Coordinates of C-alpha atoms and ligand atoms in Angstrom, one line a residue:
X1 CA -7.3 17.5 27.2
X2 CA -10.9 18.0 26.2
X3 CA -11.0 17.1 21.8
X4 CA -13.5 19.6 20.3
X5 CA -16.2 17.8 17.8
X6 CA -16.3 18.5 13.7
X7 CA -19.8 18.5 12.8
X8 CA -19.0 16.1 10.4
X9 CA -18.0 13.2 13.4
X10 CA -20.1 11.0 14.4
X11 CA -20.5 11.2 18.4
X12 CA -19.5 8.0 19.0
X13 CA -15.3 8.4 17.3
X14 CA -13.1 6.4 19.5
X15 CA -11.5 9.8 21.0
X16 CA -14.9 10.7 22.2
X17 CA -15.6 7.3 23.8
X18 CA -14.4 7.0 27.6
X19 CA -12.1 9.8 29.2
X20 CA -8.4 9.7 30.1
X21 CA -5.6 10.8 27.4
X22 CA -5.0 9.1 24.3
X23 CA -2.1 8.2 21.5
X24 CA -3.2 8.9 18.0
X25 CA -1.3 7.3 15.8
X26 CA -2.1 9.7 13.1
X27 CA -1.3 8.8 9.1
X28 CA -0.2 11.5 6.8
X29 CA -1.0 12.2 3.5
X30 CA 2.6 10.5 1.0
X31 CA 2.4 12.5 -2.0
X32 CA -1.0 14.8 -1.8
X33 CA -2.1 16.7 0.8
X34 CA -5.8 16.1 0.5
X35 CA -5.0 13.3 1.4
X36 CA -4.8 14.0 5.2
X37 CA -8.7 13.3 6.3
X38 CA -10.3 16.2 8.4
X39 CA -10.4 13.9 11.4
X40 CA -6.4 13.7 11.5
X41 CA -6.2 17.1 10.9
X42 CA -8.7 18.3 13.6
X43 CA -6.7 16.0 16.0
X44 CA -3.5 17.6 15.5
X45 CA -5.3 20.7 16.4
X46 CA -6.5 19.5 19.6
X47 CA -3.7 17.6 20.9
X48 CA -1.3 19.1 23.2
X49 CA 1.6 17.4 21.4
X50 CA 2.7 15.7 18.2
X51 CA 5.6 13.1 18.3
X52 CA 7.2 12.9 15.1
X53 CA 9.9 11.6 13.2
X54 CA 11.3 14.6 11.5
X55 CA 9.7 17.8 13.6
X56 CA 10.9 20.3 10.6
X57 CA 9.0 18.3 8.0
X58 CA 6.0 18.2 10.6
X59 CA 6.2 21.9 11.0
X60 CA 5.2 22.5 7.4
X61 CA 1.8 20.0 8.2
X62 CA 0.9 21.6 11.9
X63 CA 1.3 25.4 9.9
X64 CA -1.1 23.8 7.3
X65 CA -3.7 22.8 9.3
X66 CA -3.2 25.5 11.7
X67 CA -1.7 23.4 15.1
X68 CA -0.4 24.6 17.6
X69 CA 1.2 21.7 19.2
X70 CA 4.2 21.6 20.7
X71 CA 7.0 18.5 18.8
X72 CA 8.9 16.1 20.3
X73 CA 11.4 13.9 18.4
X74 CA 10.3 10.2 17.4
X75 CA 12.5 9.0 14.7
X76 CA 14.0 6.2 14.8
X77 CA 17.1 6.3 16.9
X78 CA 14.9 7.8 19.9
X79 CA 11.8 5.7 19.9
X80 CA 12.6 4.7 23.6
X81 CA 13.1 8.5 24.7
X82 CA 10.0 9.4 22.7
X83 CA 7.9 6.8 24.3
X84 CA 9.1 7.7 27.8
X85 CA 8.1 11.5 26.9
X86 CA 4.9 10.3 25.5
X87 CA 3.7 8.1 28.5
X88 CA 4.7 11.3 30.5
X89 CA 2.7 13.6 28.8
X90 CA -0.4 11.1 28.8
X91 CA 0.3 10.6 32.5
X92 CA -0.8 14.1 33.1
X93 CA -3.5 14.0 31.1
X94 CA -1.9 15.5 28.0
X95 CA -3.1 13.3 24.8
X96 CA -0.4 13.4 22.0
X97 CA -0.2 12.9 18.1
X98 CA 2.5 10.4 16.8
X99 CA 3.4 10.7 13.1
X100 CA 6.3 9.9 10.3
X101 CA 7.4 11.9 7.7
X102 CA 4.7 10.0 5.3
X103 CA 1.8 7.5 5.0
X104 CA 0.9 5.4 8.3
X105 CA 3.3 5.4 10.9
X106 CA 4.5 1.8 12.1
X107 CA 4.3 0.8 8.4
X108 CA 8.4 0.5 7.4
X109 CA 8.7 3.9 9.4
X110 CA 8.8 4.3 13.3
X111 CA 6.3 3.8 15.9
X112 CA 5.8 -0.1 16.4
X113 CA 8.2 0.7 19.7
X114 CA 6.9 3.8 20.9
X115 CA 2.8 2.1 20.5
X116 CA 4.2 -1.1 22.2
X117 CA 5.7 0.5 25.1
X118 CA 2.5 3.2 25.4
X119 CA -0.1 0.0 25.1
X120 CA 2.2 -1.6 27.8
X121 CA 1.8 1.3 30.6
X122 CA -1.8 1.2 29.7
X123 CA -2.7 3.8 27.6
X124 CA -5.5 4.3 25.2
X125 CA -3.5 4.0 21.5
X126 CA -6.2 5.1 18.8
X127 CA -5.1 4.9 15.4
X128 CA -6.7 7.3 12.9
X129 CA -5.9 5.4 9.3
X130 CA -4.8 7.4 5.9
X131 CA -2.5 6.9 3.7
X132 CA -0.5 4.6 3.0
X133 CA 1.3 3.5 0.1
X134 CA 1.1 -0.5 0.5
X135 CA -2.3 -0.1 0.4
X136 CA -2.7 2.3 -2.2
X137 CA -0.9 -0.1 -4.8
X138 CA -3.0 -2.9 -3.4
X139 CA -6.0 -0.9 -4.1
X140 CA -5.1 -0.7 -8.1
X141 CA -3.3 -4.1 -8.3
X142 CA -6.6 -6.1 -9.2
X143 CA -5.3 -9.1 -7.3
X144 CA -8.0 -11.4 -8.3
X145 CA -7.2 -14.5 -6.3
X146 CA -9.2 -16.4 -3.7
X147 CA -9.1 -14.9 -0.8
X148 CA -7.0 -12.1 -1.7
X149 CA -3.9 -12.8 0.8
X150 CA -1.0 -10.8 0.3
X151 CA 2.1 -10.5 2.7
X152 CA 3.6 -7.1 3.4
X153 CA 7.9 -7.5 3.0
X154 CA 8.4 -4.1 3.1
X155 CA 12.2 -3.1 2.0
X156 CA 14.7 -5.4 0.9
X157 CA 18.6 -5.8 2.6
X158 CA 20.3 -3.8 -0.1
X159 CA 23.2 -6.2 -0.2
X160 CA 23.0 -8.4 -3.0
X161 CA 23.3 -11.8 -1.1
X162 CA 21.4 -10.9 1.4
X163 CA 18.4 -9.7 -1.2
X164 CA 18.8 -13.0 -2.6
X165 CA 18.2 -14.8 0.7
X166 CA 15.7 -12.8 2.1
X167 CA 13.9 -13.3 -1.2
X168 CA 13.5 -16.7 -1.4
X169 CA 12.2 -16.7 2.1
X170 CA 9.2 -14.0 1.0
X171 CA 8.9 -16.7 -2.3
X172 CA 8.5 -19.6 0.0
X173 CA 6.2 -17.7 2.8
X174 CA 3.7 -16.5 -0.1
X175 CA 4.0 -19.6 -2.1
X176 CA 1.0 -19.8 -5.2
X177 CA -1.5 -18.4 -3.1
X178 CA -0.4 -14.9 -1.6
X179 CA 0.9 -11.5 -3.2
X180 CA 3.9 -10.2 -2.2
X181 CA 3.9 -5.9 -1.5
X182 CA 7.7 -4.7 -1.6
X183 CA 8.6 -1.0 -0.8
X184 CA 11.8 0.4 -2.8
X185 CA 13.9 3.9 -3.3
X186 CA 15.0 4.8 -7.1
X187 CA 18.5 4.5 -6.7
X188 CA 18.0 0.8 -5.9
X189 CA 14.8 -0.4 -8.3
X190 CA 17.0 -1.3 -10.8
X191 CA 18.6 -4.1 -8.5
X192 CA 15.8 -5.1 -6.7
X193 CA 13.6 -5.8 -10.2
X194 CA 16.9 -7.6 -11.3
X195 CA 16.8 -9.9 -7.7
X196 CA 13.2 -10.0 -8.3
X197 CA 13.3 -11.6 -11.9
X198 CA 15.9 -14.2 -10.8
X199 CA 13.9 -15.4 -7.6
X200 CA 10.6 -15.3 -9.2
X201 CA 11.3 -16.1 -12.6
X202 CA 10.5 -13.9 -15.5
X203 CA 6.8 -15.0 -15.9
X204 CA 5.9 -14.0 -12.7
X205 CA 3.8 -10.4 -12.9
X206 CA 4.7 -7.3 -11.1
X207 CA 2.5 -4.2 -10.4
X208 CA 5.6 -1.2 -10.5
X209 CA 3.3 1.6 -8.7
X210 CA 5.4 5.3 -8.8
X211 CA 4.8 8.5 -6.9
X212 CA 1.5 7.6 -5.7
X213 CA -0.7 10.5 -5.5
X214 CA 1.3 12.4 -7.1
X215 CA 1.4 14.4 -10.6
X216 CA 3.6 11.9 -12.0
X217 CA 1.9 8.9 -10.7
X218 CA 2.2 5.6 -12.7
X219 CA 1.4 2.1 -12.7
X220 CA 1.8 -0.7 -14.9
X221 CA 1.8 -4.8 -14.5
X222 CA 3.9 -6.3 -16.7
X223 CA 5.9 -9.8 -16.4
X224 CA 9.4 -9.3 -14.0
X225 CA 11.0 -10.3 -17.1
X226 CA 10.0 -7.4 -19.1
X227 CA 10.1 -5.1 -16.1
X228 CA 13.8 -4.0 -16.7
X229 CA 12.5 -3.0 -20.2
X230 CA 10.1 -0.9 -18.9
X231 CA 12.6 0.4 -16.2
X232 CA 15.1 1.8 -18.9
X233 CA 12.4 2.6 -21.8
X234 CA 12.0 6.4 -19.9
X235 CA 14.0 7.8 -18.0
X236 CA 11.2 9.0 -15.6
X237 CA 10.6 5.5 -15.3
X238 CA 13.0 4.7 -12.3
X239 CA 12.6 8.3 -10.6
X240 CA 10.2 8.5 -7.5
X241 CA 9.0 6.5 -4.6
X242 CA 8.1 2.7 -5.2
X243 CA 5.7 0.2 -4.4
X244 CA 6.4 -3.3 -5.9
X245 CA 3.7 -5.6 -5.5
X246 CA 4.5 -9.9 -7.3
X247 CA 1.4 -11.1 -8.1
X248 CA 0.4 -15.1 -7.1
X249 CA 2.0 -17.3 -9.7
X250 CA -1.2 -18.6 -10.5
X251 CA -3.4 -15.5 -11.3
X252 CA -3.7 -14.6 -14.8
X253 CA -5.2 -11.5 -15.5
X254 CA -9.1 -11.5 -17.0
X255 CA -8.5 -13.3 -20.2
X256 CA -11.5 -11.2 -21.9
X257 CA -9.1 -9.7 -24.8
X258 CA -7.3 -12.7 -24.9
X259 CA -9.8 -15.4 -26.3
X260 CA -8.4 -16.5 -29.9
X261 CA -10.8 -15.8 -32.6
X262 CA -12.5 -19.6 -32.2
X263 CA -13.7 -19.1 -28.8
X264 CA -15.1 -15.8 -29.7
X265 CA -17.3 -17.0 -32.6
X266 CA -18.4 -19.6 -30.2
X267 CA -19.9 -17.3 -27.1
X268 CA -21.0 -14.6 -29.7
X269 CA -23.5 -17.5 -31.3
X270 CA -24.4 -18.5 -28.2
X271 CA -24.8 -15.1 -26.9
X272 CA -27.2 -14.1 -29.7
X273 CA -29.0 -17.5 -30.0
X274 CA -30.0 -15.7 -26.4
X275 CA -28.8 -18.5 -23.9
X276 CA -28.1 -17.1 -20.4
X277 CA -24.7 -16.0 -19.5
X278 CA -24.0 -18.8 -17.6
X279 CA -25.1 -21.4 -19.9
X280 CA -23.1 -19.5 -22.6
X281 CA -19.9 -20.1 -20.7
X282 CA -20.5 -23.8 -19.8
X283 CA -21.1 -25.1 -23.2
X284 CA -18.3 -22.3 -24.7
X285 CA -15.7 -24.1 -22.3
X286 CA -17.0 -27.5 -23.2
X287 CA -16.5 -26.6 -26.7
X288 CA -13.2 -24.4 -26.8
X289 CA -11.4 -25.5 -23.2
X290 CA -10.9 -22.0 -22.6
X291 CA -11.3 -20.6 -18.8
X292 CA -14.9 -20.5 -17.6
X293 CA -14.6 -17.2 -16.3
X294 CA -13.0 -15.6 -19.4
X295 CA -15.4 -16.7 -21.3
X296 CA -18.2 -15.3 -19.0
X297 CA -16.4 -12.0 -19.5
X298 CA -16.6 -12.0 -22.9
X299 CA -20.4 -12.9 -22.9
X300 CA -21.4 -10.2 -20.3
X301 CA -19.6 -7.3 -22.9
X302 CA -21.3 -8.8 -25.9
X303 CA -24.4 -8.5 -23.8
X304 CA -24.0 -4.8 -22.3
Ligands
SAM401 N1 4.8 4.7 6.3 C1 4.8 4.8 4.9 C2 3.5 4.2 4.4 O1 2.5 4.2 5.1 O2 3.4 3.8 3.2 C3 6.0 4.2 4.2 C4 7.3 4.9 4.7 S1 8.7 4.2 4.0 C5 10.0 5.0 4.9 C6 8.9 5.0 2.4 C7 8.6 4.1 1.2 O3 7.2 3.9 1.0 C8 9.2 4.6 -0.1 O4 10.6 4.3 -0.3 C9 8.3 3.9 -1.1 O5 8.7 2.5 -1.2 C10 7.0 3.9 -0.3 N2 6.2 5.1 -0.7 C11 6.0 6.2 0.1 N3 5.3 7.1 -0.6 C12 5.1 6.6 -1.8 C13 4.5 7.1 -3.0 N4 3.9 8.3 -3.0 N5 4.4 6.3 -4.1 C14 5.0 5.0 -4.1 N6 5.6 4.6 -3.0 C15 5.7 5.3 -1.9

């Protein structure tokens, strides 16, 4: 089927490259519908079908953008059906839209097997990225170290043992030099930020990021061991969708409010004897021992 062009696309989008039908693995918006980009939403206009993993709840987003596809089912328990539908439909020349009920499908939701078993018969799979809540919570974690690694453990086993054990592998895997991005329900964060304080330790920092682009959205980092706190401080605390994301063990975060009244003195007379930023927080440190780079914080806000 022949994909009509938005004036806003460039001419050279991946669906408009080559010829034959194609998968769109399509993400959808996980909180707020503005959040579905006008290139997914023209190609569930223009394909003949959308696969997806609960058809009712994709009703609601074809009636909003005004598609007209037809649905077939691709939850879960029929990912091997779906994909033989799928390859069927592309075999005649039919390109088709495969979504989950939120964010990027494939990403803790279904799709891995249908895209595998597509890619295998040798079709064109085209991913059209959105949203997606691991990456929104990455987004406002501020993970600061090198390299900025993190490893994406999606849910936990909800059995406590189990937890426990799958835990320590995720510690060992990310050991001091990755982040660690968890997804969790409500009915189970209390648990999982209990299993998280005991593997972790209570030092370690957590980023707990609710209802993502959503009204009540929230997000605070706060050590694990103060996290259950925090949990029961509110009641609205522990409602919503979570995204859970353990911070390397080493990363502190920018110690600019946190130099002790000494240091301070220090880089403000340095500062306003006018020695460069740089030379300020070299002689600072050499003076105070504090952190280099918290000290060159502190000198760039006394100069702004
Ligand atoms: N495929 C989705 C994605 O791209 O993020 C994830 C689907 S998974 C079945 C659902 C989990 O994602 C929720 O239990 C929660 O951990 C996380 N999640 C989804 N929407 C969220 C939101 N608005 N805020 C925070 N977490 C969310």
């Amino acid at each position: 089927m022949t994909l009509t062009q938005s004036p806003t696309t460039a001419a050279s989008t991946p669906e408009e490259i080559g010829t034959g039908a194609v998968l769109y693995v399509v993400a959808t918006p996980i909180g707020n519908l503005e959040d579905l980009s006008p290139r997914a939403a023209r190609i569930l206009c223009d394909v003949a079908f959308v696969a997806a993993e609960d058809t009712r709840r994709t009703a609601t987003l074809l009636r909003h953008v005004g598609s007209h596809a037809a649905m077939l089912v691709a939850d879960e328990h029929h990912e091997q059906r779906a994909a033989q539908k799928i390859a069927q439909h592309l075999a005649a020349g039919d390109s088709v839209a495969l979504v989950s009920d939120a964010g990027t499908p494939a990403i803790s939701d279904p799709g891995g097997r249908i895209v595998a078993a597509i890619r295998a018969v040798g079709h064109r799979v085209v991913g059209v990225p959105g949203a997606c809540a691991a990456a929104a919570a990455l987004s406002i974690a501020g993970l600061t170290h090198a390299g900025g690694g993190w490893i994406f453990a999606g849910f936990l086993p909800t059995k406590t043992q189990e937890r426990l054990r799958v835990l320590a592998g995720w510690k060992a895997r990310a050991g001091n030099d990755l982040a660690l991005v968890f997804y969790e329900a409500p009915h189970r964060i209390d648990a999982t930020l209990t299993a998280l304080a005991d593997v972790f330790g209570a030092e370690r920092d957590v980023l707990i990021a609710r209802e993502l682009t959503k009204i009540f959205e929230e997000s605070v980092r706060l050590p694990l061991g103060e996290a259950l706190t925090w949990l029961n401080a509110d009641p609205h605390h522990a409602r919503g969708e979570f995204v859970l994301v353990i911070y390397p063990p080493a990363e502190q975060p920018p110690a600019v409010a946190g130099l002790d009244d000494d240091a301070d003195k220090v880089v403000r007379t340095l500062v306003e004897a006018g020695l460069p930023t740089k030379q300020v927080a070299q002689i600072a440190q050499q003076l105070t021992g504090v952190p280099k780079d918290a000290l060159y914080q502190r000198a760039l806000d006394l100069k702004a």
